[in-house]
């Protein structure tokens, strides 16, 4: 049913449309654009041709600039391209060889194909591809030679035997490679089918042996060239990339955590939510990109893990069977924490917001938890980067203490997080008379007494009729929400009879208070999940034999970028006040 014009639901929907849609002077279909009048009108084939040439030149120039920037940001990509060109140049010399293998130039295409297919960005990926290609070629070649001998013995049924065996091999190889544990050998199955079919249809028995032998030799030559050049010239290791990716994710989540907490305390509100955030795409906002990159890195971590397992000991990773899987486990625990940061960012993006006055009540505690949590993440990221164990001091002591202070503050000010107008008079009276009493027992007793008071009232027991009026007029706890439309407070007819719009406003006013409770509970849950992250790091440091921590004097920790911004903003507000 459509919302009534002027009601809160109607204004809520209109406000959502204004925030979610960004119209930069043009309609959704590109019509009525303010820039249309500035374009030159060209007609005829010459105008269209000139426009096409200009667009082509601009596109080539733009792509060239982006390619140059890509090489500047990651020079390893340029090194990889140069090594690929060098490998192809070397293997192409086989075409000109006449001795000792006279027919080598005829089959040199196999060596070139091997270099093109096997040569990968990292050494682990190259070893993986090379092993799959060798395994597929050798197994297919041996099996095809045996089937070829049987086909020759079949006489006139030779073609039938070959076709039937090709069908059986194609069916079995294609079906088995779909089995999840065989995912690593998928490329080997493809090479097996290609080699098997080529050898079987190559011709006579002598051609079978000649094709198989030359192909094995040239594939070995191409693979050897790939390995020698990839390992000896500016090697690129997948394990090192996995290590750096985990460190980067730690820093990104720490930045996002500080940004979310400080943005919430500063009452940051999006005038229009970017469409890329709504569709969970990459955006230029660092607060959003920090946790998104961590959540999206799961597939990348698994891919790098598969390649890193193939790599020999190198650099600081000098042991066989290095615990690369523990890096992925640490990344998964960090991702588990990043989900909480993502949910807290959703509180900032939501339509229903808690009033600034209530946020400032918990500002110090929230800021401390956010700062200490980001500090733990940066410390763990630094330990992973330096491959260093944790110090004997409990790394979670400060953040746990900050979370306990926040929890105590919530217990003391719990009435700010709910609709206190529904509480009984005994609870409100005691809350105002003795605010310093035991908070934990008070919360439990308040809930039970509120329930008893409501049951008595519903059973016909007499209550104080002036209490509701006293709550609505003299309560010092009631806060006005500037975000709610002022028309929701209008009355018609009997002044003491609220209209449906006012009742709906009260519902959303109560929801706004609960949004603050949601944010604080998510932050406390984030702190609780840090313990699992620390446990995974400790297991990694033991299995990877990280070095012992260096003895350094305690230095004063300086907060991150978002923390410094918030502190400066708050100091300015205090000076103005």
Coordinates of C-alpha atoms in Angstrom, one line a residue:
X1 CA 0.0 0.0 0.0
X2 CA 1.4 3.4 -0.9
X3 CA 2.4 5.7 1.9
X4 CA 0.2 8.6 2.8
X5 CA 1.6 11.9 1.5
X6 CA 2.9 13.9 4.5
X7 CA 3.3 10.8 6.7
X8 CA 6.6 9.8 8.1
X9 CA 6.8 6.7 5.9
X10 CA 6.4 8.9 2.8
X11 CA 9.1 11.3 3.9
X12 CA 11.4 8.4 4.8
X13 CA 11.0 7.0 1.2
X14 CA 11.6 10.4 -0.4
X15 CA 14.7 10.9 1.8
X16 CA 16.1 7.5 0.7
X17 CA 15.7 8.4 -2.9
X18 CA 17.5 11.7 -2.5
X19 CA 20.4 10.0 -0.8
X20 CA 20.8 7.0 -3.1
X21 CA 20.4 8.8 -6.4
X22 CA 23.0 11.1 -7.7
X23 CA 22.0 13.2 -10.6
X24 CA 24.7 15.4 -12.0
X25 CA 22.7 17.5 -14.3
X26 CA 21.3 14.7 -16.5
X27 CA 18.5 12.2 -16.5
X28 CA 18.9 8.4 -16.1
X29 CA 18.8 8.0 -19.9
X30 CA 21.2 10.8 -20.7
X31 CA 18.4 13.2 -21.8
X32 CA 18.0 16.8 -20.8
X33 CA 21.7 17.1 -20.1
X34 CA 23.1 20.5 -19.3
X35 CA 26.1 19.8 -21.4
X36 CA 24.2 18.9 -24.6
X37 CA 24.2 22.5 -25.8
X38 CA 27.9 22.8 -25.6
X39 CA 28.6 20.0 -28.2
X40 CA 29.4 20.9 -31.8
X41 CA 27.0 19.7 -34.3
X42 CA 28.7 17.7 -37.0
X43 CA 27.1 16.1 -40.0
X44 CA 28.2 13.8 -42.8
X45 CA 30.8 11.0 -43.1
X46 CA 33.7 13.4 -42.6
X47 CA 32.5 14.6 -39.2
X48 CA 31.9 11.1 -38.0
X49 CA 35.3 10.0 -39.3
X50 CA 37.1 12.9 -37.5
X51 CA 35.2 12.2 -34.3
X52 CA 36.2 8.5 -34.5
X53 CA 39.9 9.4 -35.1
X54 CA 39.9 11.8 -32.2
X55 CA 38.3 9.3 -29.8
X56 CA 40.8 6.6 -31.0
X57 CA 43.8 8.9 -30.3
X58 CA 42.4 9.9 -26.9
X59 CA 41.8 6.2 -26.0
X60 CA 45.4 5.2 -27.1
X61 CA 46.8 8.1 -25.1
X62 CA 44.7 7.3 -22.0
X63 CA 45.7 3.6 -22.1
X64 CA 49.4 4.4 -22.6
X65 CA 49.3 6.7 -19.5
X66 CA 47.6 3.9 -17.4
X67 CA 50.1 1.3 -18.6
X68 CA 53.0 3.6 -17.7
X69 CA 51.5 4.2 -14.2
X70 CA 51.0 0.5 -13.7
X71 CA 54.7 -0.1 -14.4
X72 CA 55.7 2.7 -12.1
X73 CA 53.5 1.4 -9.3
X74 CA 54.7 -2.3 -9.6
X75 CA 58.0 -2.6 -11.6
X76 CA 57.8 -6.4 -11.3
X77 CA 55.1 -6.5 -14.0
X78 CA 57.6 -4.9 -16.4
X79 CA 60.3 -7.3 -15.3
X80 CA 57.9 -10.2 -16.0
X81 CA 57.1 -9.0 -19.5
X82 CA 60.9 -8.6 -20.3
X83 CA 61.6 -12.1 -19.0
X84 CA 58.8 -13.6 -21.1
X85 CA 60.2 -11.8 -24.2
X86 CA 63.7 -13.1 -23.5
X87 CA 62.4 -16.7 -23.0
X88 CA 60.6 -16.6 -26.4
X89 CA 63.6 -15.2 -28.1
X90 CA 65.8 -18.0 -26.8
X91 CA 63.5 -20.8 -27.6
X92 CA 62.8 -19.5 -31.1
X93 CA 66.4 -20.2 -32.0
X94 CA 65.5 -23.9 -32.2
X95 CA 63.9 -23.2 -35.6
X96 CA 67.4 -22.5 -37.0
X97 CA 69.0 -25.6 -35.6
X98 CA 70.0 -28.3 -38.1
X99 CA 72.1 -30.4 -35.9
X100 CA 72.1 -32.7 -33.9
X101 CA 68.3 -33.1 -34.4
X102 CA 67.4 -32.5 -38.1
X103 CA 63.7 -32.5 -37.5
X104 CA 63.8 -30.3 -34.4
X105 CA 62.8 -27.2 -36.3
X106 CA 59.7 -29.0 -37.6
X107 CA 58.4 -29.5 -34.1
X108 CA 59.8 -26.3 -32.5
X109 CA 56.3 -25.0 -32.1
X110 CA 55.9 -27.3 -29.0
X111 CA 58.8 -25.5 -27.2
X112 CA 57.3 -22.1 -28.1
X113 CA 53.9 -23.2 -26.9
X114 CA 55.4 -24.5 -23.6
X115 CA 57.0 -21.2 -22.9
X116 CA 53.8 -19.2 -23.6
X117 CA 51.7 -21.5 -21.5
X118 CA 54.0 -22.4 -18.6
X119 CA 55.8 -19.0 -18.0
X120 CA 53.8 -17.4 -15.2
X121 CA 54.2 -14.3 -13.0
X122 CA 55.5 -16.1 -9.9
X123 CA 57.9 -19.0 -9.6
X124 CA 55.3 -21.1 -7.8
X125 CA 52.8 -20.7 -10.6
X126 CA 55.5 -21.6 -13.2
X127 CA 56.4 -24.8 -11.3
X128 CA 52.8 -25.7 -11.0
X129 CA 52.1 -25.3 -14.7
X130 CA 55.3 -27.0 -15.6
X131 CA 54.6 -30.1 -13.5
X132 CA 51.1 -30.3 -14.9
X133 CA 52.3 -30.1 -18.5
X134 CA 55.0 -32.7 -18.0
X135 CA 52.7 -35.0 -16.2
X136 CA 49.9 -34.7 -18.8
X137 CA 52.3 -35.1 -21.7
X138 CA 54.2 -38.1 -20.3
X139 CA 51.0 -40.0 -19.3
X140 CA 49.1 -39.2 -22.5
X141 CA 52.1 -40.1 -24.7
X142 CA 52.7 -43.5 -23.1
X143 CA 49.0 -44.4 -23.1
X144 CA 48.5 -43.2 -26.7
X145 CA 51.5 -45.3 -27.9
X146 CA 49.9 -48.4 -26.3
X147 CA 46.5 -47.7 -27.9
X148 CA 48.2 -47.0 -31.2
X149 CA 49.8 -50.4 -31.2
X150 CA 46.4 -52.0 -30.4
X151 CA 44.8 -50.0 -33.3
X152 CA 47.4 -51.3 -35.7
X153 CA 46.8 -54.8 -34.6
X154 CA 43.0 -54.3 -35.2
X155 CA 43.6 -54.1 -38.9
X156 CA 40.5 -52.7 -40.7
X157 CA 39.0 -51.7 -37.4
X158 CA 41.9 -49.3 -36.7
X159 CA 39.9 -46.1 -37.1
X160 CA 37.0 -47.4 -35.0
X161 CA 39.4 -48.3 -32.1
X162 CA 41.1 -44.9 -32.3
X163 CA 37.8 -43.0 -32.2
X164 CA 36.3 -45.1 -29.4
X165 CA 39.4 -44.6 -27.2
X166 CA 39.5 -40.9 -27.9
X167 CA 35.8 -40.7 -26.7
X168 CA 36.6 -42.8 -23.5
X169 CA 39.7 -40.7 -22.7
X170 CA 37.8 -37.4 -23.2
X171 CA 34.9 -38.5 -21.1
X172 CA 37.0 -39.8 -18.2
X173 CA 39.5 -36.9 -18.2
X174 CA 36.7 -34.3 -18.4
X175 CA 34.7 -35.9 -15.6
X176 CA 37.6 -36.6 -13.2
X177 CA 38.9 -33.0 -13.4
X178 CA 35.6 -31.8 -12.0
X179 CA 36.3 -33.6 -8.7
X180 CA 37.2 -30.8 -6.3
X181 CA 40.5 -32.3 -5.1
X182 CA 41.7 -32.5 -8.7
X183 CA 41.3 -28.7 -9.2
X184 CA 45.1 -28.2 -8.9
X185 CA 45.7 -30.6 -11.8
X186 CA 43.0 -29.2 -14.1
X187 CA 45.6 -27.9 -16.6
X188 CA 47.3 -31.3 -16.6
X189 CA 44.1 -32.9 -17.7
X190 CA 43.8 -30.5 -20.6
X191 CA 47.3 -31.2 -21.7
X192 CA 46.6 -34.9 -21.4
X193 CA 43.7 -34.7 -23.8
X194 CA 45.6 -32.5 -26.2
X195 CA 48.6 -34.8 -26.3
X196 CA 46.5 -38.0 -26.4
X197 CA 44.5 -36.9 -29.4
X198 CA 47.4 -35.5 -31.4
X199 CA 49.5 -38.6 -30.9
X200 CA 46.7 -41.0 -31.9
X201 CA 45.7 -39.2 -35.1
X202 CA 49.3 -38.4 -36.2
X203 CA 49.5 -41.4 -38.6
X204 CA 51.5 -44.5 -38.8
X205 CA 53.3 -46.4 -36.0
X206 CA 56.6 -44.7 -36.8
X207 CA 54.9 -41.3 -36.6
X208 CA 53.5 -42.2 -33.2
X209 CA 57.0 -42.7 -31.7
X210 CA 58.5 -39.7 -33.6
X211 CA 55.8 -37.3 -32.5
X212 CA 55.9 -38.4 -28.9
X213 CA 59.7 -38.3 -28.6
X214 CA 60.1 -34.9 -30.3
X215 CA 57.3 -33.4 -28.2
X216 CA 58.7 -34.6 -24.9
X217 CA 62.2 -33.3 -25.7
X218 CA 61.0 -29.8 -26.9
X219 CA 58.6 -29.5 -24.0
X220 CA 61.4 -30.3 -21.6
X221 CA 63.6 -27.6 -23.3
X222 CA 60.9 -25.0 -23.1
X223 CA 60.1 -25.7 -19.4
X224 CA 63.8 -25.6 -18.5
X225 CA 64.2 -22.2 -20.2
X226 CA 61.2 -20.9 -18.3
X227 CA 62.5 -22.1 -14.9
X228 CA 66.1 -20.9 -15.4
X229 CA 65.0 -17.4 -16.5
X230 CA 62.2 -17.0 -14.0
X231 CA 64.3 -18.2 -11.0
X232 CA 67.7 -16.6 -11.9
X233 CA 66.5 -13.2 -13.2
X234 CA 64.6 -11.0 -10.7
X235 CA 62.6 -13.9 -9.2
X236 CA 59.0 -13.2 -8.1
X237 CA 57.8 -15.4 -5.2
X238 CA 54.1 -16.1 -4.5
X239 CA 54.9 -16.8 -0.8
X240 CA 56.3 -13.3 -0.4
X241 CA 53.2 -11.8 -2.1
X242 CA 51.0 -13.8 0.4
X243 CA 53.1 -12.5 3.3
X244 CA 52.7 -8.9 2.1
X245 CA 49.0 -9.3 1.4
X246 CA 48.3 -10.3 5.0
X247 CA 50.4 -7.4 6.4
X248 CA 48.5 -5.0 4.1
X249 CA 45.1 -6.3 5.3
X250 CA 46.1 -5.7 8.9
X251 CA 46.8 -2.1 8.2
X252 CA 43.7 -1.6 6.1
X253 CA 41.3 -3.0 8.8
X254 CA 43.0 -0.8 11.4
X255 CA 42.5 2.3 9.3
X256 CA 38.9 1.4 8.7
X257 CA 38.2 0.7 12.4
X258 CA 39.6 4.1 13.4
X259 CA 37.7 5.9 10.6
X260 CA 34.4 4.2 11.4
X261 CA 34.6 5.0 15.1
X262 CA 35.7 8.6 14.6
X263 CA 33.2 9.1 11.8
X264 CA 30.4 7.9 14.0
X265 CA 31.4 10.2 16.9
X266 CA 31.6 13.1 14.5
X267 CA 28.1 12.3 13.3
X268 CA 29.3 11.9 9.7
X269 CA 26.3 11.6 7.4
X270 CA 26.4 10.9 3.6
X271 CA 24.3 13.4 1.7
X272 CA 24.1 10.7 -1.1
X273 CA 25.5 7.2 -0.6
X274 CA 27.9 6.4 -3.4
X275 CA 26.5 3.8 -5.8
X276 CA 29.7 1.8 -5.6
X277 CA 29.3 1.3 -1.9
X278 CA 25.7 0.2 -2.3
X279 CA 26.7 -2.3 -5.0
X280 CA 29.9 -3.4 -3.0
X281 CA 32.3 -2.3 -5.7
X282 CA 35.8 -0.7 -5.4
X283 CA 35.6 2.9 -4.4
X284 CA 38.1 5.8 -3.7
X285 CA 37.0 6.1 0.0
X286 CA 39.9 4.7 2.2
X287 CA 37.5 3.9 5.1
X288 CA 35.5 1.7 2.8
X289 CA 38.4 0.2 0.9
X290 CA 40.3 -0.8 4.0
X291 CA 37.9 -3.5 5.2
X292 CA 36.5 -4.3 1.7
X293 CA 40.0 -5.3 0.4
X294 CA 40.4 -7.6 3.3
X295 CA 37.0 -9.3 2.8
X296 CA 37.6 -9.6 -0.9
X297 CA 41.2 -11.0 -0.6
X298 CA 40.0 -14.6 0.3
X299 CA 40.2 -15.9 -3.2
X300 CA 43.6 -14.1 -3.8
X301 CA 45.0 -15.7 -0.6
X302 CA 43.9 -19.2 -1.7
X303 CA 45.4 -18.7 -5.1
X304 CA 48.7 -17.5 -3.7
X305 CA 48.7 -20.4 -1.2
X306 CA 48.4 -22.9 -4.0
X307 CA 51.4 -21.4 -5.8
X308 CA 53.5 -20.9 -2.6
X309 CA 53.3 -24.6 -1.7
X310 CA 55.2 -25.3 -4.9
X311 CA 58.1 -22.9 -4.2
X312 CA 61.4 -24.1 -2.7
X313 CA 62.9 -22.5 0.4
X314 CA 64.0 -18.9 -0.3
X315 CA 64.8 -15.7 1.5
X316 CA 63.5 -15.6 5.1
X317 CA 61.3 -18.7 4.3
X318 CA 64.1 -21.2 4.6
X319 CA 62.4 -24.3 5.8
X320 CA 60.7 -27.0 3.8
X321 CA 57.0 -27.4 4.3
X322 CA 56.8 -23.8 5.4
X323 CA 53.4 -23.1 7.1
X324 CA 51.8 -21.1 4.4
X325 CA 48.4 -22.4 5.3
X326 CA 48.7 -20.6 8.7
X327 CA 49.0 -17.3 6.8
X328 CA 45.6 -18.0 5.2
X329 CA 44.2 -18.9 8.7
X330 CA 45.5 -15.6 10.1
X331 CA 43.9 -13.8 7.1
X332 CA 40.6 -15.6 7.8
X333 CA 40.6 -14.6 11.4
X334 CA 41.3 -11.0 10.4
X335 CA 38.5 -11.2 7.9
X336 CA 36.2 -12.4 10.7
X337 CA 37.0 -9.1 12.6
X338 CA 36.6 -7.1 9.4
X339 CA 33.0 -8.2 9.2
X340 CA 32.3 -6.2 12.4
X341 CA 33.9 -3.1 11.0
X342 CA 31.8 -3.5 7.9
X343 CA 28.7 -3.7 10.1
X344 CA 29.7 -0.6 12.0
X345 CA 30.2 1.2 8.8
X346 CA 26.6 0.2 7.9
X347 CA 25.4 2.0 11.0
X348 CA 26.9 5.2 9.5
X349 CA 25.2 4.5 6.2
X350 CA 21.8 3.7 7.7
X351 CA 18.8 6.0 7.5
X352 CA 18.0 5.8 11.2
X353 CA 20.7 7.6 13.2
X354 CA 21.2 8.1 17.0
X355 CA 21.2 11.8 18.0
X356 CA 24.6 13.4 18.6
X357 CA 23.8 14.1 22.3
X358 CA 23.6 10.4 23.1
X359 CA 26.7 9.6 21.1
X360 CA 28.8 12.1 23.0
X361 CA 27.8 10.4 26.3
X362 CA 29.8 7.3 25.2
X363 CA 32.4 9.2 23.1
X364 CA 35.4 8.8 25.3
X365 CA 34.9 5.1 25.8
X366 CA 34.1 4.4 22.1
X367 CA 37.1 6.4 21.0
X368 CA 39.4 4.5 23.4
X369 CA 38.1 1.1 22.3
X370 CA 38.5 2.0 18.6
X371 CA 42.0 3.4 19.2
X372 CA 43.2 0.4 21.2
X373 CA 41.7 -2.0 18.7
X374 CA 43.5 -0.4 15.8
X375 CA 46.6 -0.4 17.9
X376 CA 46.4 -4.1 18.3
X377 CA 45.9 -4.7 14.6
X378 CA 48.8 -2.5 13.7
X379 CA 51.0 -4.3 16.2
X380 CA 50.1 -7.7 14.9
X381 CA 50.6 -6.5 11.3
X382 CA 54.0 -5.2 12.3
X383 CA 54.9 -8.5 13.9
X384 CA 53.9 -10.4 10.8
X385 CA 55.9 -8.0 8.6
X386 CA 59.1 -8.4 10.8
X387 CA 58.4 -12.1 11.4
X388 CA 58.7 -11.5 15.1
X389 CA 56.9 -13.2 18.0
X390 CA 54.7 -11.4 20.6
X391 CA 56.3 -10.0 23.7
X392 CA 55.4 -11.6 27.1
X393 CA 53.1 -8.6 27.8
X394 CA 49.4 -9.3 27.0
X395 CA 48.8 -7.5 23.8
X396 CA 45.0 -7.4 24.5
X397 CA 45.2 -6.0 28.0
X398 CA 44.5 -2.4 27.1
X399 CA 41.7 -3.1 24.6
X400 CA 40.0 -5.5 27.0
X401 CA 40.2 -2.8 29.7
X402 CA 38.8 -0.2 27.4
X403 CA 35.9 -2.6 26.4
X404 CA 35.1 -3.2 30.0
X405 CA 34.9 0.5 30.7
X406 CA 32.6 0.9 27.7
X407 CA 30.4 -2.0 29.1
X408 CA 30.3 -0.4 32.5
X409 CA 29.3 2.9 30.9
X410 CA 26.5 1.1 29.0
X411 CA 25.3 -0.4 32.3
X412 CA 25.2 3.0 33.9
X413 CA 23.5 4.8 31.0
X414 CA 21.4 1.9 29.7
X415 CA 18.3 4.0 29.8
X416 CA 19.7 6.1 26.9
X417 CA 19.7 3.0 24.7
X418 CA 16.0 2.1 25.1
X419 CA 12.7 3.8 25.2
X420 CA 12.7 4.7 28.9
X421 CA 9.1 6.1 28.7
X422 CA 7.8 2.6 29.0
X423 CA 9.5 2.0 32.3
X424 CA 7.6 2.0 35.6
X425 CA 7.6 5.0 37.9
X426 CA 9.6 3.1 40.6
X427 CA 12.5 2.6 38.2
X428 CA 12.5 6.2 36.9
X429 CA 12.3 7.5 40.5
X430 CA 15.2 5.5 41.7
X431 CA 17.2 6.3 38.5
X432 CA 17.0 10.0 39.2
X433 CA 17.5 9.8 43.0
X434 CA 20.5 7.5 43.2
X435 CA 22.4 7.3 39.9
X436 CA 25.6 6.0 41.6
X437 CA 24.1 2.7 42.7
X438 CA 25.4 -0.7 41.5
X439 CA 24.8 -0.7 37.7
X440 CA 24.7 -4.4 37.0
X441 CA 22.1 -5.3 39.6
X442 CA 20.2 -2.1 38.7
X443 CA 19.8 -3.2 35.1
X444 CA 18.5 -6.7 36.0
X445 CA 16.1 -5.4 38.7
X446 CA 14.9 -2.6 36.3
X447 CA 13.9 -5.1 33.7
X448 CA 12.0 -7.4 36.1
X449 CA 10.3 -4.5 37.9
X450 CA 9.3 -2.9 34.6
X451 CA 7.7 -6.2 33.6
X452 CA 5.9 -6.4 36.9
X453 CA 4.7 -2.8 36.7
X454 CA 3.3 -3.4 33.2
X455 CA 1.5 -6.6 34.3
X456 CA -0.1 -4.7 37.3
X457 CA -1.2 -1.9 35.0
X458 CA -2.7 -4.3 32.5
X459 CA -4.5 -6.1 35.2
X460 CA -6.5 -3.0 36.2
X461 CA -4.3 -1.9 39.1
X462 CA -4.4 1.8 39.7
X463 CA -1.4 3.8 38.6
X464 CA -0.4 7.4 39.0
X465 CA -2.2 9.2 36.0
X466 CA 0.1 12.2 36.3
X467 CA 3.3 10.1 35.8
X468 CA 3.0 10.0 32.0
X469 CA 2.7 13.8 31.9
X470 CA 5.6 14.2 34.3
X471 CA 7.8 12.0 32.1
X472 CA 6.9 13.9 28.9
X473 CA 7.4 17.4 30.2
X474 CA 10.0 17.4 33.0
X475 CA 12.3 14.5 32.1
X476 CA 15.8 15.7 31.7
X477 CA 16.7 12.5 29.7
X478 CA 14.5 13.2 26.7
X479 CA 16.4 14.4 23.7
X480 CA 15.0 15.9 20.5
X481 CA 16.1 14.4 17.2
X482 CA 16.8 17.1 14.7
X483 CA 16.7 14.6 11.8
X484 CA 13.0 13.9 12.3
X485 CA 10.6 16.1 10.2
X486 CA 8.9 18.7 12.4
X487 CA 5.5 18.0 10.9
X488 CA 5.4 14.7 12.8
X489 CA 4.6 16.6 16.0
X490 CA 1.4 18.1 14.7
X491 CA -1.9 17.4 16.4
X492 CA -5.5 17.7 15.1
X493 CA -8.6 17.6 17.1
X494 CA -8.0 16.7 20.7
X495 CA -4.6 18.0 21.7
X496 CA -3.9 15.2 24.1
X497 CA -4.7 12.5 21.5
X498 CA -1.6 11.7 19.4
X499 CA -1.9 11.1 15.7
X500 CA -0.6 8.1 13.8
X501 CA 2.4 10.2 12.5
X502 CA 3.4 10.9 16.1
X503 CA 3.2 7.3 17.1
X504 CA 5.3 6.4 14.1
X505 CA 7.8 9.0 15.0
X506 CA 8.1 7.5 18.5
X507 CA 8.8 4.2 17.0
X508 CA 11.7 5.5 14.9
X509 CA 12.9 7.6 17.8
X510 CA 13.2 4.4 19.8
X511 CA 15.0 2.7 16.9
X512 CA 17.4 5.6 16.7
X513 CA 18.5 4.9 20.3
X514 CA 18.8 1.2 19.5
X515 CA 21.1 2.1 16.6
X516 CA 23.6 3.4 19.2
X517 CA 23.3 0.2 21.1
X518 CA 23.9 -1.7 17.9
X519 CA 27.1 0.2 17.2
X520 CA 28.5 -0.3 20.7
X521 CA 27.6 -4.0 20.7
X522 CA 29.3 -4.5 17.4
X523 CA 32.4 -2.7 18.7
X524 CA 32.5 -5.0 21.8
X525 CA 32.0 -8.0 19.6
X526 CA 35.0 -6.9 17.5
X527 CA 37.1 -6.8 20.6
X528 CA 36.0 -10.3 21.5
X529 CA 37.0 -11.6 18.1
X530 CA 40.5 -10.3 18.5
X531 CA 41.4 -13.2 20.8
X532 CA 41.0 -15.7 18.0
X533 CA 43.2 -13.5 15.8
X534 CA 45.9 -13.4 18.4
X535 CA 45.8 -17.2 18.9
X536 CA 46.2 -17.8 15.1
X537 CA 49.1 -15.4 15.0
X538 CA 50.8 -17.2 17.9
X539 CA 50.4 -20.6 16.1
X540 CA 51.9 -19.1 13.0
X541 CA 54.8 -17.6 14.8
X542 CA 55.6 -21.0 16.4
X543 CA 55.4 -23.1 13.3
X544 CA 57.2 -20.5 11.1
X545 CA 59.9 -20.1 13.8
X546 CA 59.6 -16.3 14.1
X547 CA 62.4 -14.6 15.9
X548 CA 62.1 -13.5 19.5
X549 CA 60.9 -9.9 20.1
X550 CA 63.5 -7.2 20.4
X551 CA 63.8 -5.4 23.7
X552 CA 62.8 -1.9 23.1
X553 CA 61.8 0.8 25.6
X554 CA 58.1 1.6 25.8
X555 CA 57.2 4.6 23.7
X556 CA 54.1 6.6 23.6
X557 CA 51.8 5.3 21.0
X558 CA 50.5 7.9 18.6
X559 CA 47.0 7.3 17.2
X560 CA 46.3 6.9 13.6
X561 CA 45.2 9.4 11.0
X562 CA 41.5 9.2 11.9
X563 CA 42.2 9.4 15.7
X564 CA 44.3 12.6 15.3
X565 CA 41.5 14.1 13.1
X566 CA 38.9 13.4 15.7
X567 CA 41.0 14.7 18.6
X568 CA 41.7 18.0 16.7
X569 CA 38.0 18.3 15.8
X570 CA 36.9 17.7 19.4
X571 CA 39.5 20.2 20.8
X572 CA 38.2 22.9 18.5
X573 CA 34.6 22.3 19.6
X574 CA 35.7 22.5 23.3
X575 CA 37.4 25.8 22.6
X576 CA 34.3 27.2 20.9
X577 CA 32.1 26.0 23.7

